[in-house]
mmCIF file of C-alpha atoms and ligand atoms in Angstrom:
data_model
loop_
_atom_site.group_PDB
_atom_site.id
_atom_site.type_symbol
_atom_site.label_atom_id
_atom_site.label_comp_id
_atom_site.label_asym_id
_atom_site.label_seq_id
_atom_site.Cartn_x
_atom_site.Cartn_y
_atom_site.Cartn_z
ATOM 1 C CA UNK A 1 -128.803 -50.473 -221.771
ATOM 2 C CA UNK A 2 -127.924 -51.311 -218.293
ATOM 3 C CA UNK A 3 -129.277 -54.105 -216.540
ATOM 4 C CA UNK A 4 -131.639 -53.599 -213.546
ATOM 5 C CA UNK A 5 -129.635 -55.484 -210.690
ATOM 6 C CA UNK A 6 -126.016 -53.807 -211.983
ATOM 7 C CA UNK A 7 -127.929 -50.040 -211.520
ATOM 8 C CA UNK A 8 -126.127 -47.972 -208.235
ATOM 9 C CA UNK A 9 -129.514 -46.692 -206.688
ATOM 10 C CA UNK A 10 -128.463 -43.924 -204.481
ATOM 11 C CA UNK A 11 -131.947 -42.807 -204.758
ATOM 12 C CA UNK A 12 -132.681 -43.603 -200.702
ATOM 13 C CA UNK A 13 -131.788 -45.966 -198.421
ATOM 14 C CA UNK A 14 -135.603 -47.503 -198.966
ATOM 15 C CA UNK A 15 -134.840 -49.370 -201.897
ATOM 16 C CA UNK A 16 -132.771 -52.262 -199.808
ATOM 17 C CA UNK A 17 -134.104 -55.516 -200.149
ATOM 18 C CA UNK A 18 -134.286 -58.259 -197.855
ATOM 19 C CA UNK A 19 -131.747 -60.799 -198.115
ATOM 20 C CA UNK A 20 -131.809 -64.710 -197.585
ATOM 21 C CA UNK A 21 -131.742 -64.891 -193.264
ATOM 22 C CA UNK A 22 -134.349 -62.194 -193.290
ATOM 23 C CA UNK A 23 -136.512 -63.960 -195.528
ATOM 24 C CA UNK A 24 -136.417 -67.412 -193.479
ATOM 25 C CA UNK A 25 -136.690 -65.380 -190.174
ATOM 26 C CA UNK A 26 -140.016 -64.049 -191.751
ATOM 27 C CA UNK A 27 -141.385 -67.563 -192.760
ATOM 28 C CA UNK A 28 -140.376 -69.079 -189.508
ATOM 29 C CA UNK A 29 -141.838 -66.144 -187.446
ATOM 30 C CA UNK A 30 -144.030 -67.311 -184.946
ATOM 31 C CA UNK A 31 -147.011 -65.527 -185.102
ATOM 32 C CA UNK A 32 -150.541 -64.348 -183.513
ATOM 33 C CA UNK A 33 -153.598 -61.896 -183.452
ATOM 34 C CA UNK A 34 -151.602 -58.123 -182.489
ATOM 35 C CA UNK A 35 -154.617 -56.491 -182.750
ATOM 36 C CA UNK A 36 -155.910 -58.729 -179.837
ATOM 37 C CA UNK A 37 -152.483 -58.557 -178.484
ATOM 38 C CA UNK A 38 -151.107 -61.831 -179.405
ATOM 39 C CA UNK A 39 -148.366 -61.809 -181.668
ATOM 40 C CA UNK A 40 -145.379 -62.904 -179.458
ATOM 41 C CA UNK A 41 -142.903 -61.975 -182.137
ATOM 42 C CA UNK A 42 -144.325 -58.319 -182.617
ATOM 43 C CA UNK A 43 -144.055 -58.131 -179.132
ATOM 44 C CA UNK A 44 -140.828 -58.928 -178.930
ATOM 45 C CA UNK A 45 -139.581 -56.223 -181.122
ATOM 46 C CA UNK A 46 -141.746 -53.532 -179.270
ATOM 47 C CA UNK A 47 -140.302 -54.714 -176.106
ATOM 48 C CA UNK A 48 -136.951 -54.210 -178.124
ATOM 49 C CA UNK A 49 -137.419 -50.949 -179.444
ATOM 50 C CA UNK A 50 -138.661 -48.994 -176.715
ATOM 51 C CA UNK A 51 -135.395 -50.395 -175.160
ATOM 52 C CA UNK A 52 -133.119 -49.681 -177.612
ATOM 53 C CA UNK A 53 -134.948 -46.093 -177.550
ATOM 54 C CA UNK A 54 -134.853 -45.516 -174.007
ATOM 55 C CA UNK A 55 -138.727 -44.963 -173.907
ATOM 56 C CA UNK A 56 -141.236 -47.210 -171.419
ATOM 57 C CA UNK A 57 -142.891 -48.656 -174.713
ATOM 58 C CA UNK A 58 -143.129 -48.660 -178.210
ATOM 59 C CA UNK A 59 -145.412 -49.679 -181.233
ATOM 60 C CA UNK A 60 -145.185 -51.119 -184.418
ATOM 61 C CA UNK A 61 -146.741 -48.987 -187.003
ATOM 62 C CA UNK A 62 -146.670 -49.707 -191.004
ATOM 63 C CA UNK A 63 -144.834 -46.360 -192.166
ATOM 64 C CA UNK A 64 -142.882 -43.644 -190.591
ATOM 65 C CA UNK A 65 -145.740 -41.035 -191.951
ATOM 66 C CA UNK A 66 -147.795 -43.237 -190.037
ATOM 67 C CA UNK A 67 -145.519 -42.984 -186.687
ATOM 68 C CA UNK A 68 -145.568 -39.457 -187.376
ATOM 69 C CA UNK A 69 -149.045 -38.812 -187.840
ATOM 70 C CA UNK A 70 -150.086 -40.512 -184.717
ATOM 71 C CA UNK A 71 -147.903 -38.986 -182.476
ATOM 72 C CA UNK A 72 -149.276 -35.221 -183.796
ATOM 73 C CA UNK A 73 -152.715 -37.272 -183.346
ATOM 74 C CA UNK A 74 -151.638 -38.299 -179.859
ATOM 75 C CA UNK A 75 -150.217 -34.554 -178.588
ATOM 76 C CA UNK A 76 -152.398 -32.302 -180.574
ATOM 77 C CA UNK A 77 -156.084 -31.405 -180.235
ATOM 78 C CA UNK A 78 -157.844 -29.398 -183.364
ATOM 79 C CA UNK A 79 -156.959 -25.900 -183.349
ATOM 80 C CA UNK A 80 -153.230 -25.866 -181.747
ATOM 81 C CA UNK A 81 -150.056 -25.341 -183.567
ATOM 82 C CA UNK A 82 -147.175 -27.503 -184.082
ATOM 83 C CA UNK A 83 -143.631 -26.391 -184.737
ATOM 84 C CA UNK A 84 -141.459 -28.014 -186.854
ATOM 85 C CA UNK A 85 -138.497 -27.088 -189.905
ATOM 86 C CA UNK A 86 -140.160 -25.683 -193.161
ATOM 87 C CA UNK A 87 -138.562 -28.543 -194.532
ATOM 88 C CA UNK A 88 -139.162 -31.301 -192.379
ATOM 89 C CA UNK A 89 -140.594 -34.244 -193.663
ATOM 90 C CA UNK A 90 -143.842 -34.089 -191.318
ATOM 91 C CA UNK A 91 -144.290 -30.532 -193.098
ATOM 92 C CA UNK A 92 -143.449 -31.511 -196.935
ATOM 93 C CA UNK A 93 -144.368 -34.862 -197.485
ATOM 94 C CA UNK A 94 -146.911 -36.215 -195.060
ATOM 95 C CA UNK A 95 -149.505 -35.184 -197.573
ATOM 96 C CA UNK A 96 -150.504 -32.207 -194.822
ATOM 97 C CA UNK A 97 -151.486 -34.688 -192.950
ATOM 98 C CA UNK A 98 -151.023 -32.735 -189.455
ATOM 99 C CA UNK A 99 -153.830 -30.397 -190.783
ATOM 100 C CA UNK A 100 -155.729 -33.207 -192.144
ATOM 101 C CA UNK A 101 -156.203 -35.772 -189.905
ATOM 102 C CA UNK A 102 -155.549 -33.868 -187.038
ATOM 103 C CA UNK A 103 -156.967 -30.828 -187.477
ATOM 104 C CA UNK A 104 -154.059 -29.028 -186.047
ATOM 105 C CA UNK A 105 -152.087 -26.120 -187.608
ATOM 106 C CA UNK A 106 -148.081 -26.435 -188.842
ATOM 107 C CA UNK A 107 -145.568 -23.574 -188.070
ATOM 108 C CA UNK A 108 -143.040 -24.431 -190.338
ATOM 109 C CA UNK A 109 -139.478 -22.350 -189.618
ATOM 110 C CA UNK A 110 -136.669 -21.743 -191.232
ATOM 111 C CA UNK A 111 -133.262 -22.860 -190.373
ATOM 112 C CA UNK A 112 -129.984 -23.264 -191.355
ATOM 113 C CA UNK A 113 -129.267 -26.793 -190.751
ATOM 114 C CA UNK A 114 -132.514 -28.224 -190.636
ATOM 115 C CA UNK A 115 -133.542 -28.003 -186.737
ATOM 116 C CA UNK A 116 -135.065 -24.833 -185.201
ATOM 117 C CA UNK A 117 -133.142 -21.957 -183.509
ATOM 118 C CA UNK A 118 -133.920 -21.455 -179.760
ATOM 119 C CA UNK A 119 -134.751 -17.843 -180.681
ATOM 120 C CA UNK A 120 -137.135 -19.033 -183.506
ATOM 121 C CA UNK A 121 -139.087 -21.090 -181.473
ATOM 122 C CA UNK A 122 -139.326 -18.921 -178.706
ATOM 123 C CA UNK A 123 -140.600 -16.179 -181.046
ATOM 124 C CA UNK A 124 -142.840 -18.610 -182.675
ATOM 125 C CA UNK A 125 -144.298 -19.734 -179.517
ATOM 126 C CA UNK A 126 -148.020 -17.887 -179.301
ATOM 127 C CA UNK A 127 -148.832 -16.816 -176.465
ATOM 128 C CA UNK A 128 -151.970 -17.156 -174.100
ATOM 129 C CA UNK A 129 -154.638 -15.179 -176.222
ATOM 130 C CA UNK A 130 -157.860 -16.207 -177.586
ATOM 131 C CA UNK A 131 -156.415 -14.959 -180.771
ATOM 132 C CA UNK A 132 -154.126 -17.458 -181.366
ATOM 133 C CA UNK A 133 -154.073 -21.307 -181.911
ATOM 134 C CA UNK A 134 -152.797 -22.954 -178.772
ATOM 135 C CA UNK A 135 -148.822 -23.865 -179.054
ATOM 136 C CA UNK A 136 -148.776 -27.288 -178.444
ATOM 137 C CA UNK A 137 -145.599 -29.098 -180.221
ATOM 138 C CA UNK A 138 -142.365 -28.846 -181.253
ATOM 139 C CA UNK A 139 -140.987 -31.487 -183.726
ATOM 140 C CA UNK A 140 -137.120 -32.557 -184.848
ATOM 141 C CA UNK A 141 -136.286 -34.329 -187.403
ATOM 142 C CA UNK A 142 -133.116 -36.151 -186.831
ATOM 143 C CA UNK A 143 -131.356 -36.861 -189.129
ATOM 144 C CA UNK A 144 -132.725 -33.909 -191.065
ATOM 145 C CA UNK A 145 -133.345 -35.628 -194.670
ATOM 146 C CA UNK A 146 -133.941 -32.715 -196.621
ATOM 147 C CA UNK A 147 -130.838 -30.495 -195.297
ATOM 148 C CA UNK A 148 -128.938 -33.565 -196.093
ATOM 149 C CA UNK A 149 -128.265 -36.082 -193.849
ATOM 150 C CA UNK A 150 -127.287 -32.914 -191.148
ATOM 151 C CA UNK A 151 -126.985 -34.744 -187.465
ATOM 152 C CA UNK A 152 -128.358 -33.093 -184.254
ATOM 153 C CA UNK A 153 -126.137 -33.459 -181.491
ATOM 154 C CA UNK A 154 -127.203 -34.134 -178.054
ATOM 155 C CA UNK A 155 -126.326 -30.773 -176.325
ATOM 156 C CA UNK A 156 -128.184 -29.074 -179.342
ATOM 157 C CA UNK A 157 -131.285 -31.454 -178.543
ATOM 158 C CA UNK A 158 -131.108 -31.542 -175.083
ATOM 159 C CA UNK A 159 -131.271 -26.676 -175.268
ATOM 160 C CA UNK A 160 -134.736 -27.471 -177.523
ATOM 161 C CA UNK A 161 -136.281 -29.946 -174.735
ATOM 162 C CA UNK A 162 -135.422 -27.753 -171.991
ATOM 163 C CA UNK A 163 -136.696 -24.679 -173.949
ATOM 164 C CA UNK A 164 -139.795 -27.096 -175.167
ATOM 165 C CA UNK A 165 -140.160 -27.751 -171.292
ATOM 166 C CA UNK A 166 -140.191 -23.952 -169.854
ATOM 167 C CA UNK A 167 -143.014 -23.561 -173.080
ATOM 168 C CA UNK A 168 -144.845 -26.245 -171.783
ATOM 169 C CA UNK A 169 -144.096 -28.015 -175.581
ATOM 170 C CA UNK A 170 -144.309 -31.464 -176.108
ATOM 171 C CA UNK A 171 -141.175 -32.802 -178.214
ATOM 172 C CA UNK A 172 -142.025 -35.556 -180.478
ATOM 173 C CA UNK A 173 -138.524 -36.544 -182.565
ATOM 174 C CA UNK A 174 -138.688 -37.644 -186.438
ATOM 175 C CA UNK A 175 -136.002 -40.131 -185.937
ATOM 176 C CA UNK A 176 -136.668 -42.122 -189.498
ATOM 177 C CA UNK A 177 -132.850 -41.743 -188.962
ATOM 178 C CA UNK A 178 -131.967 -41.956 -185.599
ATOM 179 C CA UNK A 179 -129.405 -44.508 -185.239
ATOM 180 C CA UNK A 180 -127.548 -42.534 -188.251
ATOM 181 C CA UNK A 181 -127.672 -39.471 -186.149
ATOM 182 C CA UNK A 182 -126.413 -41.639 -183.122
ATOM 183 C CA UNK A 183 -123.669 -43.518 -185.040
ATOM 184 C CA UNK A 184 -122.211 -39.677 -186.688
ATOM 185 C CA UNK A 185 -122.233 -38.337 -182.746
ATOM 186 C CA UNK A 186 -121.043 -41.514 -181.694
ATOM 187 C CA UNK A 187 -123.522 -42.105 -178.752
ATOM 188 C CA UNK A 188 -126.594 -44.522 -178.245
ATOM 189 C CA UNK A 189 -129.718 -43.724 -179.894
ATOM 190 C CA UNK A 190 -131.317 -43.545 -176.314
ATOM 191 C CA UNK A 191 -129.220 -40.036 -175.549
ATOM 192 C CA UNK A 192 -130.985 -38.276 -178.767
ATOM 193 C CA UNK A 193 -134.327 -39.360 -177.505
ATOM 194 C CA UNK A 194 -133.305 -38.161 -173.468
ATOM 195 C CA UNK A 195 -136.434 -35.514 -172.169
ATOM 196 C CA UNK A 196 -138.776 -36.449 -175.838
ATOM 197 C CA UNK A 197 -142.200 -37.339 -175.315
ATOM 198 C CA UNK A 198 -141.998 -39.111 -178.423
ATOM 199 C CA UNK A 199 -140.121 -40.855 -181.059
ATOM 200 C CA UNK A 200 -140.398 -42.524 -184.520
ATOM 201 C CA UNK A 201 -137.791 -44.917 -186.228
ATOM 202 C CA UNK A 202 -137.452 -46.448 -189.630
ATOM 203 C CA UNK A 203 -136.855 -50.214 -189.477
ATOM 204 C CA UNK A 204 -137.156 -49.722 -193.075
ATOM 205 C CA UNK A 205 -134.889 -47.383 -194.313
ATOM 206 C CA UNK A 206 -130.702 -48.100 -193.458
ATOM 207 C CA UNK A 207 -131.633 -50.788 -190.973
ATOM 208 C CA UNK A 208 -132.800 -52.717 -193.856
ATOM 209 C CA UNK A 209 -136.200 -54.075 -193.230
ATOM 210 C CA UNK A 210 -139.115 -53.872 -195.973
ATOM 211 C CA UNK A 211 -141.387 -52.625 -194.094
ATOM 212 C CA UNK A 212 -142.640 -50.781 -190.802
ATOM 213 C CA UNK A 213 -141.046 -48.355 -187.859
ATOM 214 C CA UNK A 214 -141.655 -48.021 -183.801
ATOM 215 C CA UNK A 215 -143.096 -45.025 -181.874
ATOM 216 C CA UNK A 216 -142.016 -44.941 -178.680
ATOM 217 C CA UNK A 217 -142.614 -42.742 -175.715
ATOM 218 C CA UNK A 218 -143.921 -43.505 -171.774
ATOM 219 C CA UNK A 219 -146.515 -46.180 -171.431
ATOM 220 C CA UNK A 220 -149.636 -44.055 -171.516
ATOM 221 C CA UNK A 221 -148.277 -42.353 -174.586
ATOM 222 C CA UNK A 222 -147.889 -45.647 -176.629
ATOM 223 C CA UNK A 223 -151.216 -46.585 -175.133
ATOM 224 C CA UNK A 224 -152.964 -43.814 -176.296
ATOM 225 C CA UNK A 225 -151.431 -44.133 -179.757
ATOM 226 C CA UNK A 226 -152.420 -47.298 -179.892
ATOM 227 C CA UNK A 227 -156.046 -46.535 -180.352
ATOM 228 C CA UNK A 228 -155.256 -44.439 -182.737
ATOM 229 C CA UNK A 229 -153.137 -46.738 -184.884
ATOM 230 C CA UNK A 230 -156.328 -48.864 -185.126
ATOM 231 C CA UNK A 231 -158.183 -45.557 -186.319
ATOM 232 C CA UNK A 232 -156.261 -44.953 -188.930
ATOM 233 C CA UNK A 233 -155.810 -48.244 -190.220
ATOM 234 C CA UNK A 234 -152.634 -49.485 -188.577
ATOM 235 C CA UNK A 235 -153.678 -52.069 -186.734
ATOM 236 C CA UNK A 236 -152.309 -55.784 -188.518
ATOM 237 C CA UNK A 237 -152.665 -58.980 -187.774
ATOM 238 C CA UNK A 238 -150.016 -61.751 -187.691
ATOM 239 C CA UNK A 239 -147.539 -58.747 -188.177
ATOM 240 C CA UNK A 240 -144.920 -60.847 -186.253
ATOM 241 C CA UNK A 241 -144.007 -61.742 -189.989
ATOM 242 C CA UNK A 242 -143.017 -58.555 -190.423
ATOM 243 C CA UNK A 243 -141.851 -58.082 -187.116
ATOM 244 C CA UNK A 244 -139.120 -60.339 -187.107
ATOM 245 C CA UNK A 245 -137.870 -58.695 -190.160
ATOM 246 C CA UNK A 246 -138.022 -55.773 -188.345
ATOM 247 C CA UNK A 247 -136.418 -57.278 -184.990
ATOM 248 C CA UNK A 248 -133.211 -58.428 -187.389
ATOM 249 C CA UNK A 249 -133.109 -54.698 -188.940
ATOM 250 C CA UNK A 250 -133.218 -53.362 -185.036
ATOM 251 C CA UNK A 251 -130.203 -55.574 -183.881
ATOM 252 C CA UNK A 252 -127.839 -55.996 -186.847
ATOM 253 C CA UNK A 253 -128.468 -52.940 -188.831
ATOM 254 C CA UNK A 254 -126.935 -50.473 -186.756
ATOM 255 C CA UNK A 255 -123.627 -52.170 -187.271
ATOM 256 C CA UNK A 256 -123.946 -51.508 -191.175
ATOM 257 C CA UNK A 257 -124.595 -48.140 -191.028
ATOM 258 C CA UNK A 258 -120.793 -46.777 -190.316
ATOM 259 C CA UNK A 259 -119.569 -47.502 -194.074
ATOM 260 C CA UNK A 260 -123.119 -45.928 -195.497
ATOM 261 C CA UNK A 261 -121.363 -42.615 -193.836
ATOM 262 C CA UNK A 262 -117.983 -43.625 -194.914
ATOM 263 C CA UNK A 263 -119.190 -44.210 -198.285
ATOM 264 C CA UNK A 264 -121.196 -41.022 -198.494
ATOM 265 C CA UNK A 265 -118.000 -39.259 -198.015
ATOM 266 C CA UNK A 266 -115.830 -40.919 -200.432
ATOM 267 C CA UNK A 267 -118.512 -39.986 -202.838
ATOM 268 C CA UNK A 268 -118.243 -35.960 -201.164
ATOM 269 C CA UNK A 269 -114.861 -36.030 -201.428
ATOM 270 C CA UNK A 270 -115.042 -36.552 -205.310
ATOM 271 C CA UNK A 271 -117.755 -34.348 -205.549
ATOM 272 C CA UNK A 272 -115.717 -31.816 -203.478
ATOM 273 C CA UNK A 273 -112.566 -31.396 -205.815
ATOM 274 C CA UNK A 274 -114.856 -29.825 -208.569
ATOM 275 C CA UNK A 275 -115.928 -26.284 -208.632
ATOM 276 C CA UNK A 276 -118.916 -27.131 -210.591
ATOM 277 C CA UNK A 277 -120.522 -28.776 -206.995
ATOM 278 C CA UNK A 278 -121.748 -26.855 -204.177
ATOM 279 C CA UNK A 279 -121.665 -29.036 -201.304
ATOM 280 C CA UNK A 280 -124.045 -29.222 -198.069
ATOM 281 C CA UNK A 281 -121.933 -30.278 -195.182
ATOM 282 C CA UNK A 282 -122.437 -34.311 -195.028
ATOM 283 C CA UNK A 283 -122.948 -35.930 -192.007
ATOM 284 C CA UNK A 284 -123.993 -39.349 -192.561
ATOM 285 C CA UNK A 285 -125.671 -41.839 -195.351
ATOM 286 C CA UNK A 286 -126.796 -38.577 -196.801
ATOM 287 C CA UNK A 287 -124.647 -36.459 -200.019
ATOM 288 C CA UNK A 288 -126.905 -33.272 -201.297
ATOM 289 C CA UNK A 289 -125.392 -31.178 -203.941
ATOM 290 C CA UNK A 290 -126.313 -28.649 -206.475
ATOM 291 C CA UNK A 291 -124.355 -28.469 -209.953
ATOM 292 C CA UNK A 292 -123.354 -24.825 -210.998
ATOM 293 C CA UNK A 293 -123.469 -25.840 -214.948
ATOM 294 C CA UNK A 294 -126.461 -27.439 -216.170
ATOM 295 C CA UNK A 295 -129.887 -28.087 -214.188
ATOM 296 C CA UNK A 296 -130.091 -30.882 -211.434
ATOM 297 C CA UNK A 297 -132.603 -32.661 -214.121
ATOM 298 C CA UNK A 298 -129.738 -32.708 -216.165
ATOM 299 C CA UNK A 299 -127.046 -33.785 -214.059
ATOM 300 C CA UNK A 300 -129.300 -37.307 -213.040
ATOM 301 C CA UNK A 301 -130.005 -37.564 -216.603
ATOM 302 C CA UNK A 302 -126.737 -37.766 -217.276
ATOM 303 C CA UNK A 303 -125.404 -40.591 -213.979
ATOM 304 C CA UNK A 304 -128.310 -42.273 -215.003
ATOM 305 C CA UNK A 305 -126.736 -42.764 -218.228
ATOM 306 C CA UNK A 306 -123.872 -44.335 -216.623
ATOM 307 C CA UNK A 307 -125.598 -46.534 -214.374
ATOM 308 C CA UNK A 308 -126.186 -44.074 -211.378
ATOM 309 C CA UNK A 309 -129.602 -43.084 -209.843
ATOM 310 C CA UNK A 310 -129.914 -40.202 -207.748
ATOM 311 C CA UNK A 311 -132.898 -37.815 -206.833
ATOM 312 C CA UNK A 312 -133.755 -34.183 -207.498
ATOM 313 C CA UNK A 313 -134.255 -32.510 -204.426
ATOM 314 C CA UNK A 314 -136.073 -29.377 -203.039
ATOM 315 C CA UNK A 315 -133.230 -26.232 -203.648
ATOM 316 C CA UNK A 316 -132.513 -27.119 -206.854
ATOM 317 C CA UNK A 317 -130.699 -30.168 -204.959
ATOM 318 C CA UNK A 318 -129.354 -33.291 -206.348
ATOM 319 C CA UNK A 319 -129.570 -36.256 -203.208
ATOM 320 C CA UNK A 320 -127.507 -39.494 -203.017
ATOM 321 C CA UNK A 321 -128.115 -41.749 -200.296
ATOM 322 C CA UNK A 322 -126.105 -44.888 -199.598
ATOM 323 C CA UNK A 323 -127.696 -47.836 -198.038
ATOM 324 C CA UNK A 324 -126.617 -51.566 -196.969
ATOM 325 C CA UNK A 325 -127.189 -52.627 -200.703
ATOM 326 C CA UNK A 326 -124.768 -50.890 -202.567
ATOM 327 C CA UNK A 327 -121.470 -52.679 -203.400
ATOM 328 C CA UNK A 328 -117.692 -51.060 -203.805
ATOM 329 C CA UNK A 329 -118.151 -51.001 -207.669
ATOM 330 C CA UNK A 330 -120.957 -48.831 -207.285
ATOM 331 C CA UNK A 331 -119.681 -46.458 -205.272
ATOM 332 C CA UNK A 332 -116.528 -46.565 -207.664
ATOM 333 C CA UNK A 333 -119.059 -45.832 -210.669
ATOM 334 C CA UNK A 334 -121.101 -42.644 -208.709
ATOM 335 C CA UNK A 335 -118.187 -41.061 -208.261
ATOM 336 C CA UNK A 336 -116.397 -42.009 -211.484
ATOM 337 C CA UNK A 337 -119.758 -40.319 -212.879
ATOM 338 C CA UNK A 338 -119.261 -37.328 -211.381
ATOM 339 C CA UNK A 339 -115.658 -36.663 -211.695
ATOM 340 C CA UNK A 340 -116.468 -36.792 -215.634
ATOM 341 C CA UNK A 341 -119.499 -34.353 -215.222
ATOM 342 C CA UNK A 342 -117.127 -31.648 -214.227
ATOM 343 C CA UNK A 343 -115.400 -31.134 -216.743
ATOM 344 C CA UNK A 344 -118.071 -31.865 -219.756
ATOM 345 C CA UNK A 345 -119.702 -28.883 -217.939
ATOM 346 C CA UNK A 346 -117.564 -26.746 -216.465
ATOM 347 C CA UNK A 347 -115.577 -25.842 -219.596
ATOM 348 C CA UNK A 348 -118.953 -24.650 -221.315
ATOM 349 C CA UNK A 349 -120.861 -21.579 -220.956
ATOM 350 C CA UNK A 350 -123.891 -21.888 -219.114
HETATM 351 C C1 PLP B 1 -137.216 -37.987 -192.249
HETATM 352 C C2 PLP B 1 -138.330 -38.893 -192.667
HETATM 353 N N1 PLP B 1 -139.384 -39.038 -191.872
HETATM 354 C C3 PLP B 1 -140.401 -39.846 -192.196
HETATM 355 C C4 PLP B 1 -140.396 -40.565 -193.370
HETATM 356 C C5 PLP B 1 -141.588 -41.416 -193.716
HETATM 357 O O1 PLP B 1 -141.331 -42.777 -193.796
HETATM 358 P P1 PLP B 1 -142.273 -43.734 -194.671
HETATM 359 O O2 PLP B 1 -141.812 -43.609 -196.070
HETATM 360 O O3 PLP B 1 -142.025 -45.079 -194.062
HETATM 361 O O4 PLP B 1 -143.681 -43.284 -194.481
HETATM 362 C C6 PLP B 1 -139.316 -40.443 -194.245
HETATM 363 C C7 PLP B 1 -139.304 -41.198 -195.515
HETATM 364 O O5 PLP B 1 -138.494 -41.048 -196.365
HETATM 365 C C8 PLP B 1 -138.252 -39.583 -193.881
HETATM 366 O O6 PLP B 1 -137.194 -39.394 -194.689
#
């Protein structure tokens, strides 16, 4: 039996926990009322974050699903259509929220890499006919979690805003994984939000926080979503507690996130020398791969049993993602783990 702390979670970069500075930052936080607008630390960090995202303002929300769901709340009225990947997280696993609590209608496309085609979105587009639900918004997810870490650069970004922007679209970004997307293209997360209306980031996935992400967009944007954060439950009090958890993530987590992606592709590279793995292209913290010889059930049955957890995915997919928590060894062990599931397999008939 292995024991709990020796186990090399590659299940998602959520499962970091906080270490000893974040801890006393959050005890020593100063703190105040931020639903009456008085927690100095929690404004801090929104001051930060709509800097760092190269938006007017930003707000402190509990959850990226909660980022998300405001912002379609914010942009959409009941009845109009948003656009978005057919395997975007805002279309999977925001427990259909866009329907629900806004009453608005997801288009979900295909794609190859995880972000919409010019074409597809033009053709999706509907146009002005009382027929049809009113096109309102076009959402990115970037990083695209599902497709497997897969990065969109800014040129690509910057075609879909000015398409979004002859379609009269608003563009509201997914960025759970922004600055992963901005560290693999090697620019500032502030050039992957240029000509958005919106934007969401994880403080709580690589950056390393426990809790909570910023929306950002222009002032009347995060004002607007403000009310609606108290709505749907969002508003907190002394958050500054959390917020200077999440100020720590915001300035030294970025800097941590270059060996997740190196790390990811030592673990690709192993991965890569068997014919048993098929590969999606890896772009970041993100390694997605489906076994030819056995089921994916089977295949994290069988790391588990060597101290290795790892996720079925949607596609028959098998998802490792490396985080700030993860030592060498464990890397060492993942891919020790799957160098010796080739073999075992791929000498058997299926
Ligand atoms: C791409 C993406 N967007 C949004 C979210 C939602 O974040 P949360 O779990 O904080 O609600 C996730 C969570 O995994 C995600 O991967």
């Amino acid at each position: 039996m292995i024991e709990h702390d020796s186990v090399a979670d590659f299940r998602s970069d959520t499962v970091t926990k906080p270490g000893a500075a974040m801890r006393a930052a959050m005890a020593g936080a100063e703190v105040g009322d931020d639903v009456m607008g008085e927690d100095p630390t929690l404004i801090e960090l929104e001051l930060e974050a709509a800097e760092f995202l190269g938006k007017g303002a930003a707000l402190f929300v509990p959850s990226g699903t909660m980022a998300n769901q405001v912002a379609v709340h914010v942009h959409c009225r009941p009845g109009d259509e948003v656009i978005c990947d057919r395997r975007s997280h805002m279309f999977l696993f925001e427990g259909g929220g866009i329907a629900g609590l806004s009453g608005a209608q997801p288009n979900g496309l295909d794609s190859e890499d995880g972000f919409p085609e010019l074409g597809a979105v033009r053709e999706a587009f509907r146009s002005d006919d009382v027929h049809h639900p009113r096109s309102r918004l076009l959402c990115i997810e970037n990083t695209h979690s599902v497709a497997g870490g897969r990065v969109l650069p800014p040129e690509r970004l910057g075609q879909l805003v000015e398409l979004a922007r002859e379609l009269e679209l608003s563009v509201h970004v997914d960025g759970a994984r922004l600055v992963n997307a901005a560290i693999a293209c090697g620019c500032s997360p502030s050039e992957l939000t240029r000509g958005v209306d919106s934007v969401s980031l994880c403080l709580s996935k690589g950056l390393g926080a426990p809790v909570g992400s910023v929306l950002a967009g222009d002032k009347a944007f995060v004002a607007a979503a403000r009310r609606v954060r108290k709505t749907f439950g969002g508003g907190m009090r002394q958050a500054g507690i959390l917020a200077a958890a999440g100020l720590m993530a915001l300035r030294n987590g970025p800097g941590k996130l270059q060996l997740d992606h190196d790390r990811a592709q030592a673990v690709a590279s192993v991965a890569a020398e068997s014919d048993v793995f098929e590969l999606a292209p890896v772009e970041s913290n993100m390694v997605m791969l489906k076994t030819r010889a056995g089921s994916p059930e089977d295949l994290v049955a069988f790391l588990a049993s060597r101290g290795v957890l790892a996720t079925v995915y949607p596609g028959r997919q098998v998802r490792f993602v490396t985080h700030q928590d993860l030592q060498d060894e464990h890397v060492r062990r993942c891919c020790d783990a799957l160098a010796d599931w080739a073999p075992q397999r791929s000498s058997k008939p299926e």
